[in-house]
mmCIF file of N, CA and C in Angstrom:
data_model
loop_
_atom_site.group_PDB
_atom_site.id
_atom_site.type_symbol
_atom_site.label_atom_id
_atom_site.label_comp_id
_atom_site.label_asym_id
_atom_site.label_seq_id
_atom_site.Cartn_x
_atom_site.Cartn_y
_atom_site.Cartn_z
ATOM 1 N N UNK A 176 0.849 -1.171 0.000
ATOM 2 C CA UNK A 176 0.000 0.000 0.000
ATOM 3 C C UNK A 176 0.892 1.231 0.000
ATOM 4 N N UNK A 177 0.925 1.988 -1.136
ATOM 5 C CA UNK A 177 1.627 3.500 -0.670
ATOM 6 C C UNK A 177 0.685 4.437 -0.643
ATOM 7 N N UNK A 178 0.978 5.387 -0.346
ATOM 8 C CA UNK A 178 -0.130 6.787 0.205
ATOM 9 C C UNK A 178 0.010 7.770 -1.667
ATOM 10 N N UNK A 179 -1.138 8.511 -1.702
ATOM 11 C CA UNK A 179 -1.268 8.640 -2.390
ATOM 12 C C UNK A 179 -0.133 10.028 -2.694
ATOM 13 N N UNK A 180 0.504 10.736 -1.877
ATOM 14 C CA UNK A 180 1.309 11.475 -1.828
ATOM 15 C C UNK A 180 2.493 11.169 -2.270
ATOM 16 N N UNK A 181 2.805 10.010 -1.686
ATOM 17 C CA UNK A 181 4.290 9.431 -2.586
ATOM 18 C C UNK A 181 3.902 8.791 -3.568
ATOM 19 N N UNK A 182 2.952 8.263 -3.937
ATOM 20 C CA UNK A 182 2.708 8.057 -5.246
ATOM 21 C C UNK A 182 2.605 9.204 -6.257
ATOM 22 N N UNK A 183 2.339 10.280 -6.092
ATOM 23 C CA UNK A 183 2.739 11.502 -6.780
ATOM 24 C C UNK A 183 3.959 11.829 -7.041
ATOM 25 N N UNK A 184 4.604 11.722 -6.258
ATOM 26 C CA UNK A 184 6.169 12.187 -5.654
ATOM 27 C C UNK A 184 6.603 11.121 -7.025
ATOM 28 N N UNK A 185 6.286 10.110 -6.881
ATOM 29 C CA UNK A 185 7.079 9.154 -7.984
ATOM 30 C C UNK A 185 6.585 9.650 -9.457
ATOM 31 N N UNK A 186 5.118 10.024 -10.177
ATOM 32 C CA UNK A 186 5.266 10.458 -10.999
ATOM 33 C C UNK A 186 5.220 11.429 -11.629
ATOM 34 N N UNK A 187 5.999 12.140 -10.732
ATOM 35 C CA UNK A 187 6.935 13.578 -11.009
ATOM 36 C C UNK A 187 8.166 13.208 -11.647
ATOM 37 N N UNK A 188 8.634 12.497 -10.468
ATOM 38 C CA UNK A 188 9.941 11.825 -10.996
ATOM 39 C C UNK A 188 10.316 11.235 -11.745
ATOM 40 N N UNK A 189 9.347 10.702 -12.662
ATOM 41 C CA UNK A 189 9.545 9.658 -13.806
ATOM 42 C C UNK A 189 9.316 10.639 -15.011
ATOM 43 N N UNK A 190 7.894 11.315 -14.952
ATOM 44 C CA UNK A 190 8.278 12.543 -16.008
ATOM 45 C C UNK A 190 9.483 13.201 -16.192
ATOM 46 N N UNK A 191 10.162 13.942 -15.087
ATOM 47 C CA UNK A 191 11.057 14.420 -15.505
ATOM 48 C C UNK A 191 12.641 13.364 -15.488
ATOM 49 N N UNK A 192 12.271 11.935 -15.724
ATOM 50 C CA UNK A 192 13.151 11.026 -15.578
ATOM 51 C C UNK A 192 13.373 10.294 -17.583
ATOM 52 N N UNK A 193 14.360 9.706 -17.659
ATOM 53 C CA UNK A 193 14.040 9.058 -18.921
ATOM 54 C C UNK A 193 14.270 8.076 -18.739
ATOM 55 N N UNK A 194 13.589 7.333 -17.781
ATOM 56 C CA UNK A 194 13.044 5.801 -17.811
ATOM 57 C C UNK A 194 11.749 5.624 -18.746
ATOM 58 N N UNK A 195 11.597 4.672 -19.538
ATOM 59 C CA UNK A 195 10.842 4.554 -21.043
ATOM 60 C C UNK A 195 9.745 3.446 -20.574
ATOM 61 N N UNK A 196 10.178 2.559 -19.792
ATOM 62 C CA UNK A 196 9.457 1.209 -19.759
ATOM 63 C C UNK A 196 8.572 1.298 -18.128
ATOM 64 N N UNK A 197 7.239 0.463 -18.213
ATOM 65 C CA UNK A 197 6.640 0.563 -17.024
ATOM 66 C C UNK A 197 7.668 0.563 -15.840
ATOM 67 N N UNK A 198 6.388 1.142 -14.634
ATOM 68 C CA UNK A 198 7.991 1.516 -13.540
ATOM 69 C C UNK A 198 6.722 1.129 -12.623
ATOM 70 N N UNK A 199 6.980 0.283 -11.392
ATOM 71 C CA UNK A 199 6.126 -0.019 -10.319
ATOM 72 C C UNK A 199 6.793 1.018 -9.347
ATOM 73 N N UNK A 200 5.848 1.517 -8.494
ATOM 74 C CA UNK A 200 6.079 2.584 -7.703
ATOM 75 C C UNK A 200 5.201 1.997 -6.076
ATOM 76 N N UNK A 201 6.322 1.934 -5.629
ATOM 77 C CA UNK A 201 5.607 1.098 -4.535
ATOM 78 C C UNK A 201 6.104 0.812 -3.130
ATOM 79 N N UNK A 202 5.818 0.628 -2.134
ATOM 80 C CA UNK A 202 7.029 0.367 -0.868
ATOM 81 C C UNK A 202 7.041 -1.287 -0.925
ATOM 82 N N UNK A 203 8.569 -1.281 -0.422
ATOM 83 C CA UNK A 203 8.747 -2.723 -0.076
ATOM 84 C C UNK A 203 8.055 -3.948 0.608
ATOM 85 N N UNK A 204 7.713 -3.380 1.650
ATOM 86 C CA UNK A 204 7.139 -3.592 2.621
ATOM 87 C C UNK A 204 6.238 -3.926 2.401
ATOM 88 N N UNK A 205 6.045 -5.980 2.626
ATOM 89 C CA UNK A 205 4.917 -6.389 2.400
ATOM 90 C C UNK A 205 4.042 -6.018 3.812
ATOM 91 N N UNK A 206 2.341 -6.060 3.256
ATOM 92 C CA UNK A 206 1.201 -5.505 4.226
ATOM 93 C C UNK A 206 0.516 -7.539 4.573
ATOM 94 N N UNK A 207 0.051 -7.736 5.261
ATOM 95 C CA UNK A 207 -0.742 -8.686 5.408
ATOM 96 C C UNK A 207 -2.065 -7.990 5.342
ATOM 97 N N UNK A 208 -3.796 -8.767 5.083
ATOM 98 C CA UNK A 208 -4.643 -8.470 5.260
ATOM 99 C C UNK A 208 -4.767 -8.202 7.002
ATOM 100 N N UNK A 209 -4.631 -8.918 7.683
ATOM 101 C CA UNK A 209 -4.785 -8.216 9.120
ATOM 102 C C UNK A 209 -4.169 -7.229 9.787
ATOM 103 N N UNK A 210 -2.867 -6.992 9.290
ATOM 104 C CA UNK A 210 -2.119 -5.402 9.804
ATOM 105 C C UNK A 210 -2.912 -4.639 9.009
ATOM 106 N N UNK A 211 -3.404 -4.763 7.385
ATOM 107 C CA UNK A 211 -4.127 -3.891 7.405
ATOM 108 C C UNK A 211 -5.180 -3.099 7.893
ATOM 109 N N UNK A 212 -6.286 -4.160 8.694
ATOM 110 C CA UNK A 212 -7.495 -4.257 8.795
ATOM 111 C C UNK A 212 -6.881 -3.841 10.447
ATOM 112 N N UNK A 213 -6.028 -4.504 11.209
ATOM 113 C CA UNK A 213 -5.919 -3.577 12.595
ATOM 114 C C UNK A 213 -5.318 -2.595 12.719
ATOM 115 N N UNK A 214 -4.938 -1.803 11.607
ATOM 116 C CA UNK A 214 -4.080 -0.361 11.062
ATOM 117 C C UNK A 214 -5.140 0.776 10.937
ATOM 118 N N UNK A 215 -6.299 0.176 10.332
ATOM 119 C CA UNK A 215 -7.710 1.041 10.155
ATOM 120 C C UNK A 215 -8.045 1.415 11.168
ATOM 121 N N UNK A 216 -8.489 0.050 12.072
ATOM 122 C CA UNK A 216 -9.007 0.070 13.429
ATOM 123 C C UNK A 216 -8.621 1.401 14.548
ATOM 124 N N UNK A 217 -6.953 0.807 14.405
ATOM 125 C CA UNK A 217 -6.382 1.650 15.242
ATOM 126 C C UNK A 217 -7.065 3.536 14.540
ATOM 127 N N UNK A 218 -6.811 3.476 13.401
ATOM 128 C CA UNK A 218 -6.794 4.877 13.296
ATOM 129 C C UNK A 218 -8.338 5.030 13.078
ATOM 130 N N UNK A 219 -9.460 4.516 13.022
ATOM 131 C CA UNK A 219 -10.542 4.727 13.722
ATOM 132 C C UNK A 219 -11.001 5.090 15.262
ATOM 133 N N UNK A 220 -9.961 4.413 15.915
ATOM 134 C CA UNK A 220 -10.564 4.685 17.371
ATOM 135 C C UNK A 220 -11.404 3.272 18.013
ATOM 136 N N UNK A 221 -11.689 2.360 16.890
ATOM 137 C CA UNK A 221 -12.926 1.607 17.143
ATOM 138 C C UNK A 221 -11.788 0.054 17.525
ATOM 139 N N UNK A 222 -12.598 -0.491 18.369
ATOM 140 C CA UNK A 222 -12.314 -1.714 18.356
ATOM 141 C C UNK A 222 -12.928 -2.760 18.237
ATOM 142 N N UNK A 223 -12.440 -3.710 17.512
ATOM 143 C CA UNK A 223 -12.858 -4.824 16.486
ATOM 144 C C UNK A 223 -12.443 -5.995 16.766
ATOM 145 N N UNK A 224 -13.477 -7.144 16.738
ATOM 146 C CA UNK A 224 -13.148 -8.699 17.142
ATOM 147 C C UNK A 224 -12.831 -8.937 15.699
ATOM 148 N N UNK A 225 -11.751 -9.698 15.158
ATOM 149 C CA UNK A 225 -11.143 -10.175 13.992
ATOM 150 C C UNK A 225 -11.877 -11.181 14.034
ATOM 151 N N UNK A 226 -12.902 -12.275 12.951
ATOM 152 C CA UNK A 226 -12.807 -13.467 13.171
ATOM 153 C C UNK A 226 -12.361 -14.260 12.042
ATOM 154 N N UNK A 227 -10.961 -15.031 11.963
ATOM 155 C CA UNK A 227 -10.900 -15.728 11.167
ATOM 156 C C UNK A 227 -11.094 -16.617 10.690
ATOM 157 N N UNK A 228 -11.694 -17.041 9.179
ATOM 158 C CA UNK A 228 -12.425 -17.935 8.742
ATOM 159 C C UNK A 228 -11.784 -18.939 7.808
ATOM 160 N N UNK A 229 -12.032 -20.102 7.773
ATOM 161 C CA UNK A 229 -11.087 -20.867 6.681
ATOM 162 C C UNK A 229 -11.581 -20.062 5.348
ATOM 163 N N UNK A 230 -10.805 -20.474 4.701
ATOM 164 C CA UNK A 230 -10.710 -20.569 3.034
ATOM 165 C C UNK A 230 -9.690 -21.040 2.101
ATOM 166 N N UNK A 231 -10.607 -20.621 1.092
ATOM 167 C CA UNK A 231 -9.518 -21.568 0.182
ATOM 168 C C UNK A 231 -7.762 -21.095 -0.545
ATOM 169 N N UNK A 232 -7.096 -21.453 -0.337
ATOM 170 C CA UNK A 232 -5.116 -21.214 -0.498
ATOM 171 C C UNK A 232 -5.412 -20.470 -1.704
ATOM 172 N N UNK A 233 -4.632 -19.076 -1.545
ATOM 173 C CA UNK A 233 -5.105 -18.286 -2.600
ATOM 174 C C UNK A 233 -3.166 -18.355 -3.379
ATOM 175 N N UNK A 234 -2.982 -17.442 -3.938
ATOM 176 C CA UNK A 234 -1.835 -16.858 -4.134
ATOM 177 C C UNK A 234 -0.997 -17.029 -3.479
ATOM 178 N N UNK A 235 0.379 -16.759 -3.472
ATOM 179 C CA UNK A 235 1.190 -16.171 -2.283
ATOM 180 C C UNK A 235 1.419 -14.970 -2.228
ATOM 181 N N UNK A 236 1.619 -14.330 -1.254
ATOM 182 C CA UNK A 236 1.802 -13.046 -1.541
ATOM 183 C C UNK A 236 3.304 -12.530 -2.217
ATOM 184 N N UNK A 237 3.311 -11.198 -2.924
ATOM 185 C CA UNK A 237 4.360 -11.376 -3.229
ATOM 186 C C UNK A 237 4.294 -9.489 -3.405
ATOM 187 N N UNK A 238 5.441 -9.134 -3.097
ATOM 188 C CA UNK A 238 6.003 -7.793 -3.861
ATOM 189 C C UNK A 238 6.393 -7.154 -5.072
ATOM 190 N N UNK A 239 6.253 -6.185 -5.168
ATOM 191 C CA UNK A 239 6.852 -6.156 -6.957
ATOM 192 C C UNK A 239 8.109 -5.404 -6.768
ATOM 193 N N UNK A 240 8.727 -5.407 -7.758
ATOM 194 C CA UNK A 240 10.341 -4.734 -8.186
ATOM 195 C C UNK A 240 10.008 -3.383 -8.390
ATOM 196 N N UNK A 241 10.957 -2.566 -7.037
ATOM 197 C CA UNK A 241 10.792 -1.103 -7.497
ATOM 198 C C UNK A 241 12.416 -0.565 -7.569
ATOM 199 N N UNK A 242 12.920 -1.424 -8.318
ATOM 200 C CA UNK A 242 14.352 -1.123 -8.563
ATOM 201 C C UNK A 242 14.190 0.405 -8.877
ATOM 202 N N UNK A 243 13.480 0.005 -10.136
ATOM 203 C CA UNK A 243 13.180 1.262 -11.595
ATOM 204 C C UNK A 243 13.394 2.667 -10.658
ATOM 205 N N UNK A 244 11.712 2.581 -9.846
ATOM 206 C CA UNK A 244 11.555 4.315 -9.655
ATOM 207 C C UNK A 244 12.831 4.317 -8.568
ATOM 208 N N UNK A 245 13.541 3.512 -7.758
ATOM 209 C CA UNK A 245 14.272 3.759 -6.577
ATOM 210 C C UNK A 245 15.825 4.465 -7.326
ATOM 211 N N UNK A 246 15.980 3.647 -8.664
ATOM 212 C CA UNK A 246 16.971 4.208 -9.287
ATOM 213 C C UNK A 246 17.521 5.853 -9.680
ATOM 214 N N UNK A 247 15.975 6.269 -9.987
ATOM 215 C CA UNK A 247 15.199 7.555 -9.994
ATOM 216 C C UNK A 247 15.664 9.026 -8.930
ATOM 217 N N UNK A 248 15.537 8.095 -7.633
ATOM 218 C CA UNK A 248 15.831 8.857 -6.164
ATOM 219 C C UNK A 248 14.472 8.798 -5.550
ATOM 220 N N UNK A 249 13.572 8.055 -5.849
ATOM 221 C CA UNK A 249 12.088 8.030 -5.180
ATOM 222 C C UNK A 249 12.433 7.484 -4.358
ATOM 223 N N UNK A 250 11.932 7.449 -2.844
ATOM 224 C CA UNK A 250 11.679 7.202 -1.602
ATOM 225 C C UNK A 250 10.036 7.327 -0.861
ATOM 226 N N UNK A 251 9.665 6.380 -0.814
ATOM 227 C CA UNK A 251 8.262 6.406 0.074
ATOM 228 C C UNK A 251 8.345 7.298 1.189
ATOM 229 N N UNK A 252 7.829 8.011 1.789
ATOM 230 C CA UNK A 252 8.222 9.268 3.070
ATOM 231 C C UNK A 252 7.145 8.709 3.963
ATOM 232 N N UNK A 253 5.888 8.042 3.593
ATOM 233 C CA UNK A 253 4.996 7.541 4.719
ATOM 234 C C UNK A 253 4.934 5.913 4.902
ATOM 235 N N UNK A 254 4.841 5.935 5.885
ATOM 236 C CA UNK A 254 4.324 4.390 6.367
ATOM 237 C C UNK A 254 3.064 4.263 6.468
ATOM 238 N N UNK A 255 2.456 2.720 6.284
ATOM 239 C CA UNK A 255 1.169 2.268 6.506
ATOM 240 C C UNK A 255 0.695 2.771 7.361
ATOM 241 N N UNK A 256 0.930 2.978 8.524
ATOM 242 C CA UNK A 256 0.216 3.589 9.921
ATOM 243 C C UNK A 256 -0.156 4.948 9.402
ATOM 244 N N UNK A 257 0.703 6.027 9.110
ATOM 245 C CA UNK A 257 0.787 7.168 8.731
ATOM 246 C C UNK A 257 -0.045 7.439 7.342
ATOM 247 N N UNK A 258 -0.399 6.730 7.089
ATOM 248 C CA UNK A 258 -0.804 7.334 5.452
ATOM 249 C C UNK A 258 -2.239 6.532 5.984
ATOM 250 N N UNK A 259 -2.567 5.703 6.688
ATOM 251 C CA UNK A 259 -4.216 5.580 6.843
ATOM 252 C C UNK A 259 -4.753 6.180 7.908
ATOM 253 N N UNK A 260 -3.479 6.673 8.435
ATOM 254 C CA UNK A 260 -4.052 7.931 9.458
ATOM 255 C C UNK A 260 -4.410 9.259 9.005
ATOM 256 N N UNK A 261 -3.907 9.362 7.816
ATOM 257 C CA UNK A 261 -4.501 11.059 7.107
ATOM 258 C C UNK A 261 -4.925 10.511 6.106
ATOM 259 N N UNK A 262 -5.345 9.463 6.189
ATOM 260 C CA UNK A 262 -6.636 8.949 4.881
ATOM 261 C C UNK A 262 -7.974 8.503 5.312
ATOM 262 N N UNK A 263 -7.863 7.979 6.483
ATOM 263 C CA UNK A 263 -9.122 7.362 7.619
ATOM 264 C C UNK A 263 -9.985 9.268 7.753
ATOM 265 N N UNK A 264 -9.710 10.449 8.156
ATOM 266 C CA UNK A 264 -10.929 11.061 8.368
ATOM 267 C C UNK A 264 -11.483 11.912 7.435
ATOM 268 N N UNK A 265 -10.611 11.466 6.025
ATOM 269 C CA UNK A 265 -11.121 12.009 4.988
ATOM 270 C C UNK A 265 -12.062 11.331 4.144
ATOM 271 N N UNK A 266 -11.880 9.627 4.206
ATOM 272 C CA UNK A 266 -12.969 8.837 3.297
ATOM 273 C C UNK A 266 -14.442 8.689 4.722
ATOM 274 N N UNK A 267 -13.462 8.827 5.952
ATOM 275 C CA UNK A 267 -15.000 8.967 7.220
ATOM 276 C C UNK A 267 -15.520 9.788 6.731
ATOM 277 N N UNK A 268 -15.651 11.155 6.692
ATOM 278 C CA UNK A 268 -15.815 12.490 6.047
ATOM 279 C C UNK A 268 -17.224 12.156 4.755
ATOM 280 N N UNK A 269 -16.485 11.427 3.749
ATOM 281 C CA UNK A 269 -17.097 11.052 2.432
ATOM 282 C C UNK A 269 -18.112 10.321 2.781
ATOM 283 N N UNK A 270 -18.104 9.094 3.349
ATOM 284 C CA UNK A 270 -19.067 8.179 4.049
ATOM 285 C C UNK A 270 -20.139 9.282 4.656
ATOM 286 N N UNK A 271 -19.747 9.939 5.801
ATOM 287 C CA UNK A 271 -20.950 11.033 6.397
ATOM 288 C C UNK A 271 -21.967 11.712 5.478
ATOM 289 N N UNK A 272 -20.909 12.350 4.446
ATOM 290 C CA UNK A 272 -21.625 13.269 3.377
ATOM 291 C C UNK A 272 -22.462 12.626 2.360
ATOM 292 N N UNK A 273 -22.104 11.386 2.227
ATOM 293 C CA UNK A 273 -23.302 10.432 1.285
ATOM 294 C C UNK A 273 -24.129 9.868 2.120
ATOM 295 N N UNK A 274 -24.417 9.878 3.088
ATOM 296 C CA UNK A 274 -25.795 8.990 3.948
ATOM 297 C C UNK A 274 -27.305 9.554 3.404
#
């Protein structure tokens, strides 16, 4: 997951870059579905019983190659915690205004 801020930050950098071929722009840092889902939580305020359910073996997870944009000088500046913390009371916000 990157924030939508450093995802900007990267395609700035690629415009004014002459890398030609797709470029994944992305943090390293694999997320699991449950750090995600207790990352929200936290920056909701709310607390939540997780319950986990079988299912069926999906994928593995996996990362993609951000050699490209890192070559560039791109650097992610937020972390998961941080970027769904100034993203949590703006889509709350959106949710309110459509009821």
């Amino acid at each position: 997951y990157t924030y939508i801020d450093d995802l900007l930050d990267g395609i700035l950098l690629l415009m004014k870059s002459d890398l030609k071929n797709g470029v994944n722009i992305g943090r390293r840092q694999y997320v699991s579905v449950i750090e995600l889902v207790q990352t929200i939580a936290e920056a909701s305020g709310k607390k939540i019983n997780i319950k986990h359910i079988e299912g069926p073996v999906g994928v593995k997870a996996r990362n993609f190659r951000n050699d490209l944009i890192k070559s560039i000088g791109w650097k992610s500046s937020y972390s998961l915690r941080a970027g769904i913390a100034k993203t949590y009371p703006w889509v709350k916000a959106q949710v309110e205004a459509n009821k």
